[in-house]
Coordinates of C-alpha atoms and ligand atoms in Angstrom, one line a residue:
X1 CA -0.1 0.1 0.1
X2 CA 1.5 3.4 -1.1
X3 CA 2.3 5.9 1.6
X4 CA 3.5 9.7 1.0
X5 CA 6.5 10.9 2.8
X6 CA 6.9 14.9 3.1
X7 CA 10.0 16.9 4.3
X8 CA 8.2 20.1 5.5
X9 CA 9.5 23.6 5.4
X10 CA 9.6 24.5 1.9
X11 CA 7.8 27.5 0.2
X12 CA 5.7 26.9 -2.9
X13 CA 6.5 28.6 -6.2
X14 CA 5.2 28.2 -9.6
X15 CA 2.0 27.3 -11.4
X16 CA 0.0 24.4 -12.0
X17 CA -2.8 23.6 -14.1
X18 CA -6.3 22.6 -12.1
X19 CA -7.5 19.2 -13.3
X20 CA -11.1 18.6 -14.5
X21 CA -13.5 18.4 -11.5
X22 CA -14.3 15.0 -9.9
X23 CA -17.8 16.3 -8.4
X24 CA -18.6 17.3 -12.2
X25 CA -17.1 14.2 -13.9
X26 CA -19.2 11.8 -12.0
X27 CA -22.6 13.0 -12.7
X28 CA -21.8 13.8 -16.3
X29 CA -20.4 10.5 -17.0
X30 CA -23.6 8.9 -15.5
X31 CA -25.9 11.4 -17.4
X32 CA -24.2 9.6 -20.7
X33 CA -26.3 6.7 -20.0
X34 CA -29.7 8.5 -20.3
X35 CA -29.2 8.2 -24.3
X36 CA -28.4 5.6 -26.7
X37 CA -26.2 8.2 -28.7
X38 CA -22.5 8.8 -28.5
X39 CA -21.5 11.2 -26.0
X40 CA -18.0 12.9 -25.8
X41 CA -16.7 14.3 -22.4
X42 CA -13.4 16.4 -22.5
X43 CA -10.9 17.3 -19.5
X44 CA -11.8 13.9 -17.5
X45 CA -9.3 14.1 -14.3
X46 CA -7.2 10.9 -14.0
X47 CA -8.7 9.8 -10.7
X48 CA -9.7 6.5 -9.2
X49 CA -13.4 7.4 -8.5
X50 CA -13.5 8.0 -12.3
X51 CA -12.3 4.6 -13.0
X52 CA -14.3 3.0 -10.3
X53 CA -17.3 4.5 -12.2
X54 CA -16.4 3.5 -15.6
X55 CA -15.9 0.0 -14.0
X56 CA -19.5 0.0 -13.1
X57 CA -21.0 1.5 -16.2
X58 CA -19.2 -1.0 -18.2
X59 CA -20.8 -3.6 -16.5
X60 CA -24.0 -2.0 -17.3
X61 CA -23.6 -2.2 -21.0
X62 CA -21.5 1.2 -21.9
X63 CA -18.9 1.0 -24.5
X64 CA -16.3 3.6 -24.0
X65 CA -12.8 4.7 -25.2
X66 CA -10.6 6.8 -23.3
X67 CA -8.0 8.9 -24.9
X68 CA -5.2 10.1 -22.9
X69 CA -4.7 14.1 -24.1
X70 CA -2.2 16.4 -22.7
X71 CA -0.8 16.4 -19.3
X72 CA -2.9 13.1 -18.7
X73 CA -6.3 14.4 -19.0
X74 CA -8.5 12.0 -20.8
X75 CA -11.2 12.5 -23.4
X76 CA -13.9 10.0 -23.0
X77 CA -16.1 8.9 -25.8
X78 CA -18.8 6.8 -24.4
X79 CA -22.1 5.0 -25.8
X80 CA -24.7 2.9 -24.1
X81 CA -26.7 1.6 -27.1
X82 CA -28.2 -1.0 -24.8
X83 CA -28.6 -1.4 -20.9
X84 CA -27.3 -5.0 -20.6
X85 CA -27.3 -5.2 -16.7
X86 CA -29.4 -3.3 -14.3
X87 CA -27.5 -4.3 -11.2
X88 CA -25.2 -1.9 -9.5
X89 CA -23.1 -4.2 -7.0
X90 CA -22.4 -3.3 -3.5
X91 CA -18.5 -3.7 -3.9
X92 CA -18.6 -1.0 -6.4
X93 CA -21.2 1.3 -4.8
X94 CA -19.8 1.2 -1.5
X95 CA -16.4 2.4 -2.7
X96 CA -17.9 5.3 -4.4
X97 CA -21.3 6.8 -3.4
X98 CA -22.0 8.7 -6.6
X99 CA -22.5 5.4 -8.2
X100 CA -25.9 5.2 -6.4
X101 CA -27.0 7.7 -9.1
X102 CA -27.1 5.0 -11.9
X103 CA -30.3 4.2 -10.8
X104 CA -31.8 7.1 -12.8
X105 CA -30.8 5.7 -16.2
X106 CA -31.4 2.5 -15.2
X107 CA -35.0 2.8 -14.0
X108 CA -35.8 4.9 -17.1
X109 CA -34.3 2.7 -19.5
X110 CA -34.7 -0.7 -18.2
X111 CA -37.8 -0.5 -16.4
X112 CA -36.4 -1.8 -13.2
X113 CA -33.0 -1.5 -11.4
X114 CA -31.3 -3.1 -8.5
X115 CA -28.6 -0.6 -6.9
X116 CA -26.8 -1.4 -3.6
X117 CA -27.5 0.9 -0.7
X118 CA -24.3 3.0 -0.8
X119 CA -23.7 2.5 3.1
X120 CA -21.9 5.1 5.1
X121 CA -18.5 6.4 5.2
X122 CA -16.0 7.9 7.4
X123 CA -17.9 11.3 7.2
X124 CA -21.3 10.2 8.0
X125 CA -24.2 7.8 7.4
X126 CA -25.0 9.3 3.9
X127 CA -28.7 8.3 3.9
X128 CA -30.9 8.3 0.7
X129 CA -34.1 8.9 1.9
X130 CA -34.8 12.0 0.0
X131 CA -33.9 9.7 -3.3
X132 CA -36.6 7.1 -2.2
X133 CA -39.3 9.7 -1.4
X134 CA -38.7 11.1 -4.9
X135 CA -39.0 7.8 -6.6
X136 CA -42.0 6.9 -4.8
X137 CA -43.9 10.0 -5.5
X138 CA -43.0 9.5 -9.3
X139 CA -44.8 6.1 -8.8
X140 CA -41.9 3.8 -8.8
X141 CA -42.3 0.6 -6.8
X142 CA -39.5 0.6 -4.1
X143 CA -38.2 -2.3 -2.1
X144 CA -35.3 -2.6 0.0
X145 CA -34.0 -6.1 0.4
X146 CA -30.5 -7.7 1.2
X147 CA -28.8 -4.4 1.2
X148 CA -30.1 -3.5 -2.1
X149 CA -32.7 -1.0 -3.4
X150 CA -35.0 -2.7 -6.0
X151 CA -37.0 -0.1 -8.0
X152 CA -39.2 -0.8 -10.8
X153 CA -41.9 1.1 -12.9
X154 CA -45.4 -0.3 -13.3
X155 CA -46.5 2.6 -15.8
X156 CA -44.5 5.5 -16.8
X157 CA -43.0 7.5 -14.0
X158 CA -45.0 11.0 -13.6
X159 CA -43.6 14.4 -13.2
X160 CA -43.8 15.7 -9.5
X161 CA -43.0 19.1 -7.8
X162 CA -40.8 18.3 -5.1
X163 CA -39.2 20.4 -2.0
X164 CA -35.9 19.3 -0.7
X165 CA -35.7 19.4 3.2
X166 CA -32.0 19.9 2.5
X167 CA -30.1 21.4 -0.7
X168 CA -28.5 17.9 -1.6
X169 CA -26.2 18.1 -4.4
X170 CA -26.7 14.2 -5.2
X171 CA -30.5 14.5 -5.1
X172 CA -30.5 17.5 -7.3
X173 CA -28.2 15.8 -9.7
X174 CA -30.6 12.8 -9.4
X175 CA -33.6 14.7 -9.8
X176 CA -32.2 16.8 -13.0
X177 CA -31.4 13.2 -14.9
X178 CA -34.5 11.4 -14.0
X179 CA -37.0 14.3 -14.8
X180 CA -35.2 15.1 -18.1
X181 CA -37.0 11.8 -19.5
X182 CA -40.4 12.0 -17.7
X183 CA -43.0 13.8 -19.8
X184 CA -44.6 16.6 -18.3
X185 CA -43.2 19.3 -16.0
X186 CA -41.1 18.5 -12.9
X187 CA -39.8 20.9 -10.4
X188 CA -37.6 20.8 -7.7
X189 CA -37.4 23.4 -4.9
X190 CA -34.7 23.8 -2.3
X191 CA -32.3 22.6 -5.0
X192 CA -28.4 22.5 -4.7
X193 CA -27.0 25.4 -6.6
X194 CA -23.4 24.3 -6.4
X195 CA -21.4 24.9 -9.8
X196 CA -21.4 21.0 -10.6
X197 CA -25.2 21.3 -10.8
X198 CA -25.0 23.9 -13.5
X199 CA -22.6 21.8 -15.5
X200 CA -24.9 18.7 -15.3
X201 CA -27.8 20.9 -16.5
X202 CA -26.0 22.6 -19.3
X203 CA -25.0 19.1 -20.5
X204 CA -28.4 17.7 -20.3
X205 CA -29.9 20.7 -22.1
X206 CA -27.4 20.2 -24.8
X207 CA -28.5 16.5 -25.0
X208 CA -32.1 18.1 -25.5
X209 CA -33.8 18.4 -22.2
X210 CA -35.5 21.5 -21.4
X211 CA -34.0 22.5 -17.9
X212 CA -34.5 26.0 -16.5
X213 CA -33.5 27.8 -13.3
X214 CA -30.5 25.8 -12.6
X215 CA -28.1 27.6 -10.4
X216 CA -31.0 28.8 -8.3
X217 CA -33.0 27.0 -5.9
X218 CA -36.1 26.5 -8.2
X219 CA -35.4 24.1 -11.1
X220 CA -38.0 23.3 -13.6
X221 CA -37.5 20.5 -16.1
X222 CA -39.8 19.7 -19.0
X223 CA -39.1 16.1 -19.6
X224 CA -38.8 14.7 -23.4
X225 CA -38.8 11.1 -24.6
X226 CA -35.5 11.1 -26.0
X227 CA -31.9 12.6 -25.4
X228 CA -29.3 12.8 -28.1
X229 CA -25.7 12.7 -27.8
X230 CA -23.4 15.7 -27.4
X231 CA -19.7 16.6 -26.7
X232 CA -19.1 18.6 -23.6
X233 CA -16.3 19.6 -21.4
X234 CA -15.6 19.1 -17.7
X235 CA -15.2 22.5 -15.7
X236 CA -12.1 22.8 -13.4
X237 CA -11.7 21.3 -9.9
X238 CA -12.8 24.1 -7.5
X239 CA -12.0 22.0 -4.4
X240 CA -8.4 21.1 -6.0
X241 CA -8.0 24.8 -6.5
X242 CA -8.9 25.9 -2.8
X243 CA -6.8 23.0 -1.6
X244 CA -3.8 24.4 -3.5
X245 CA -4.9 28.0 -2.3
X246 CA -4.4 26.6 1.1
X247 CA -1.3 24.9 0.9
X248 CA 0.3 28.1 -0.4
X249 CA -1.2 30.3 2.4
X250 CA 0.3 27.6 5.0
X251 CA 3.8 27.5 3.4
X252 CA 4.1 30.6 2.0
X253 CA 5.1 31.4 -1.6
X254 CA 3.6 32.5 -4.9
X255 CA 1.3 30.2 -6.8
X256 CA -0.5 30.5 -10.0
X257 CA -3.5 28.3 -10.4
X258 CA -4.5 27.8 -14.2
X259 CA -7.9 27.2 -15.8
X260 CA -10.0 28.2 -12.8
X261 CA -12.1 31.3 -12.2
X262 CA -12.0 33.2 -9.1
X263 CA -15.6 33.1 -8.5
X264 CA -15.5 29.2 -8.1
X265 CA -13.7 29.8 -4.7
X266 CA -15.3 33.1 -3.8
X267 CA -16.1 31.7 0.0
X268 CA -12.6 30.9 0.5
X269 CA -11.2 33.8 -1.0
X270 CA -13.1 36.0 1.1
X271 CA -11.7 34.2 4.0
X272 CA -8.2 33.9 2.8
X273 CA -8.1 37.7 2.6
X274 CA -8.4 38.2 6.4
X275 CA -5.0 36.1 6.6
X276 CA -2.9 38.5 4.5
X277 CA -3.1 36.7 1.4
X278 CA -3.2 38.4 -1.8
X279 CA -5.1 36.9 -4.3
X280 CA -5.5 38.1 -7.9
X281 CA -8.1 37.2 -10.3
X282 CA -6.3 37.0 -13.9
X283 CA -7.8 35.6 -17.2
X284 CA -9.2 32.1 -16.3
X285 CA -6.5 31.7 -13.4
X286 CA -5.7 33.0 -10.0
X287 CA -2.5 34.0 -8.3
X288 CA -2.2 33.5 -4.5
X289 CA 0.8 35.6 -2.9
X290 CA 1.6 34.8 0.7
X291 CA 4.5 36.7 1.9
X292 CA 4.7 36.7 5.6
X293 CA 4.4 33.7 7.8
X294 CA 1.5 35.5 9.7
X295 CA -1.5 33.4 9.7
X296 CA -4.5 35.0 11.6
X297 CA -7.1 32.5 13.4
X298 CA -10.5 32.8 11.6
X299 CA -13.8 31.2 12.5
X300 CA -15.8 29.6 9.6
X301 CA -18.9 27.4 9.4
X302 CA -19.4 25.1 6.4
X303 CA -22.5 25.9 4.3
X304 CA -24.0 24.7 1.1
X305 CA -22.9 26.7 -2.0
X306 CA -22.0 29.5 -2.1
X307 CA -21.1 29.2 1.6
X308 CA -17.7 27.6 2.6
X309 CA -17.5 24.4 1.2
X310 CA -17.4 21.3 3.6
X311 CA -14.9 19.8 1.3
X312 CA -12.3 22.5 2.2
X313 CA -13.1 22.1 5.8
X314 CA -10.3 19.6 6.6
X315 CA -7.7 21.4 4.6
X316 CA -8.8 24.8 6.4
X317 CA -8.3 23.2 9.7
X318 CA -4.7 22.1 9.1
X319 CA -4.1 25.9 8.3
X320 CA -5.7 27.1 11.5
X321 CA -3.7 24.5 13.4
X322 CA -1.0 26.5 12.0
X323 CA -2.3 29.8 12.8
X324 CA -1.3 32.2 15.7
X325 CA -4.6 32.0 18.0
X326 CA -7.9 30.4 18.6
X327 CA -10.4 29.6 15.8
X328 CA -13.8 27.6 15.6
X329 CA -14.7 25.3 12.7
X330 CA -18.4 24.4 12.5
X331 CA -19.2 21.7 10.2
X332 CA -23.1 21.8 9.5
X333 CA -23.1 19.5 6.3
X334 CA -21.9 16.0 7.5
X335 CA -22.3 14.7 11.0
X336 CA -18.7 13.0 11.4
X337 CA -16.4 15.1 9.1
X338 CA -13.6 15.6 11.6
X339 CA -11.7 12.3 11.3
X340 CA -8.6 14.2 10.5
X341 CA -8.7 15.9 14.0
X342 CA -7.0 13.1 15.9
X343 CA -4.3 12.7 13.1
X344 CA -3.6 16.4 13.1
X345 CA -3.2 16.5 16.9
X346 CA -0.9 13.5 16.7
X347 CA 1.1 16.3 14.5
X348 CA 0.8 18.6 17.3
X349 CA -1.9 20.4 16.4
X350 CA -4.2 21.7 19.7
X351 CA -7.7 20.8 18.7
X352 CA -10.7 19.5 20.4
X353 CA -14.3 18.7 19.5
X354 CA -17.7 20.1 20.8
X355 CA -20.3 18.4 19.0
X356 CA -20.1 19.6 15.3
X357 CA -17.7 22.4 16.4
X358 CA -13.8 22.1 16.2
X359 CA -12.1 24.3 18.7
X360 CA -8.3 25.1 17.2
X361 CA -5.6 26.6 19.6
X362 CA -3.4 27.4 16.9
X363 CA 0.3 27.8 17.2
X364 CA 2.8 28.6 14.7
X365 CA 5.6 26.0 14.1
X366 CA 3.4 23.6 16.4
X367 CA 3.4 20.9 13.8
X368 CA 5.8 18.3 13.7
X369 CA 6.2 15.1 11.7
X370 CA 4.4 11.9 12.8
X371 CA 3.3 8.9 11.2
X372 CA -0.5 9.6 10.3
X373 CA -3.3 7.6 8.4
X374 CA -5.7 9.1 5.7
X375 CA -9.1 8.2 6.7
X376 CA -11.2 10.1 3.8
X377 CA -10.4 11.9 0.8
X378 CA -10.2 15.5 2.0
X379 CA -8.7 14.4 5.5
X380 CA -5.9 13.2 3.5
X381 CA -5.6 16.2 1.7
X382 CA -5.6 18.0 5.1
X383 CA -2.4 15.7 6.3
X384 CA -0.6 16.7 3.1
X385 CA -1.1 20.5 3.8
X386 CA 0.1 19.7 7.5
X387 CA 3.2 17.8 6.1
X388 CA 4.0 20.7 4.0
X389 CA 4.7 22.9 7.3
X390 CA 5.6 20.4 9.7
X391 CA 9.0 19.9 11.0
X392 CA 10.7 16.8 9.9
X393 CA 9.3 14.1 7.9
X394 CA 5.4 13.0 7.9
X395 CA 4.6 9.7 6.6
X396 CA 0.8 9.5 5.5
X397 CA -0.6 6.0 5.3
X398 CA -3.7 5.0 3.4
X399 CA -2.9 7.4 0.7
X400 CA -5.3 5.6 -1.7
X401 CA -7.8 8.0 -0.2
X402 CA -6.2 11.1 -1.8
X403 CA -6.0 9.5 -5.3
X404 CA -9.9 9.4 -5.4
X405 CA -9.9 13.3 -5.7
X406 CA -6.4 14.7 -6.6
X407 CA -4.5 14.2 -9.8
X408 CA -0.9 13.2 -9.2
X409 CA -0.9 15.6 -6.2
X410 CA 2.7 14.7 -5.2
X411 CA 3.9 15.6 -8.9
X412 CA 2.1 18.8 -8.8
X413 CA 3.4 19.9 -5.2
X414 CA 7.0 18.7 -6.1
X415 CA 6.8 20.8 -9.2
X416 CA 6.2 23.7 -7.1
X417 CA 9.2 23.1 -4.6
X418 CA 7.7 20.7 -2.1
X419 CA 9.5 17.6 -0.8
X420 CA 7.0 14.6 -1.5
X421 CA 7.8 11.3 -2.2
X422 CA 5.1 8.4 -2.8
X423 CA 6.8 5.0 -1.7
X424 CA 5.6 1.5 -1.7
X425 CA 5.4 0.6 2.0
Ligands
EPZ501 C1 -21.8 15.9 -3.0 O1 -22.0 14.6 -2.3 C2 -20.2 15.7 -3.0 N1 -20.0 14.3 -3.8 C3 -19.4 15.5 -1.6 O2 -18.1 15.7 -1.9 C4 -19.9 17.0 -1.0 O3 -19.1 17.0 0.2 C5 -21.3 16.8 -0.9 O4 -22.0 17.2 -2.2 C6 -21.8 18.4 -0.2 O5 -21.4 19.6 -0.9 C7 -19.9 14.3 -5.1 O6 -20.6 15.3 -5.7 C8 -19.7 12.9 -5.9 P1 -25.3 15.6 0.0 P2 -23.5 14.2 -1.9 O7 -26.4 14.8 -0.8 O8 -24.4 14.4 -2.9 C9 -28.0 14.5 3.7 C10 -15.7 15.0 -1.7 O9 -15.1 15.2 -0.7 N2 -28.8 14.0 2.8 O10 -25.3 17.1 -0.7 O11 -23.5 12.9 -1.3 C11 -26.4 14.0 3.8 O12 -26.6 13.0 4.9 C12 -17.2 14.6 -1.6 O13 -15.8 15.2 -3.1 C13 -29.6 13.2 3.3 O14 -29.9 13.3 4.7 O15 -24.0 15.2 -0.6 C14 -25.6 15.1 4.2 O16 -25.7 15.5 5.5 C15 -17.6 14.2 -0.2 N3 -30.7 12.4 2.6 C16 -26.3 16.3 3.4 O17 -27.7 15.8 3.0 C17 -30.4 12.1 1.3 O18 -31.3 11.5 0.8 C18 -25.5 16.7 2.2 O19 -25.4 15.5 1.3 C19 -29.3 12.6 0.7 C20 -28.4 13.6 1.3

């Protein structure tokens, strides 16, 4: 199993290209199953989550070609002429929760589907109650048996007007996909407004769907009988960009992030500007300059977009552990997204938990190397950031977590002056 070894203390200087977004790629690849036509998706990132999903959809009957383009991004040419299997097995769905969304194309094109319950993960129980309530209201027959959701359609699914209790990103993706092929007008209220929702809606509209209001909390979908092929490009990964912005804030230095627009990380930008960071918005890139080593402590609360993203919470905590004062981080999206706390404490962080709030007593140079373990994707990114500034050599185990969402992170960081090595332990 690979581990990452980081010798801390180097500045970060230079420029990197932000890869295609993991959280836009997954729903857009699944949306390709909604048509029997050929779909081209460009700027696919080289991530293990993408390959896990491709393995699943191949088993469902998709045929695809993955063409390696410049700097290892991929162009995916995919076609699902016929759904050959309607089963999404546990061993794939448990690895990558977004696989659950294949339930939408399966039930529409096959009439019934057997999809494993995603199960919980390190950051929470990850329930699917909103998905099931939508399917039932649309008229699907739902049975939960042996850890699987068995869904079938007696007559055609009917359009519904549904208000979400929480602006769930996944449920909004799911609702857009399934409603695109249900005759009539469907409405989802309190919908998620993340940029990935906009990317999916734009793709579905290019395929012939009629979706209005995406990017706002009320989305109206006029379903059609058939969707057609299209050629679409994955937007850049705003969470990868935010992770690198936090890294250079911690280490000091000057970084240019290419192919990303500042508005994608607006909430983080507003926070970082209170820690003496200069952030410049250039033509489709961002420049982050951190001259002095002063990191002011700042309280944050994670929120649905456009609030501070929960996917940057763990990385921000590493920065606050290294700041010169006390700060609080409140996690309001997931009930257990603090698995990185104990590992940061092992590295010298002074962090305690009170319910869904972490209290961090930051201290400059408090972080030192220690053998630590990644527990989930963003926790592993947090440990890499801590390792970049910790004294000595930090060893991070179970690094397969980080490959789920970051393309060649050690290569990118080394190209900026870090001292990182991936070794086979
Ligand atoms: C997406 O997960 C992202 N994953 C997550 O990114 C991200 O953290 C999350 O949205 C929130 O922004 C992908 O896009 C692949 P949710 P998702 O449904 O859709 C509750 C990463 O690190 N909920 O918006 O699963 C749920 O328990 C990953 O890249 C229900 O209660 O998130 C959670 O508390 C991690 N019932 C809240 O909604 C449901 O039926 C937000 O979850 C569904 C969700």
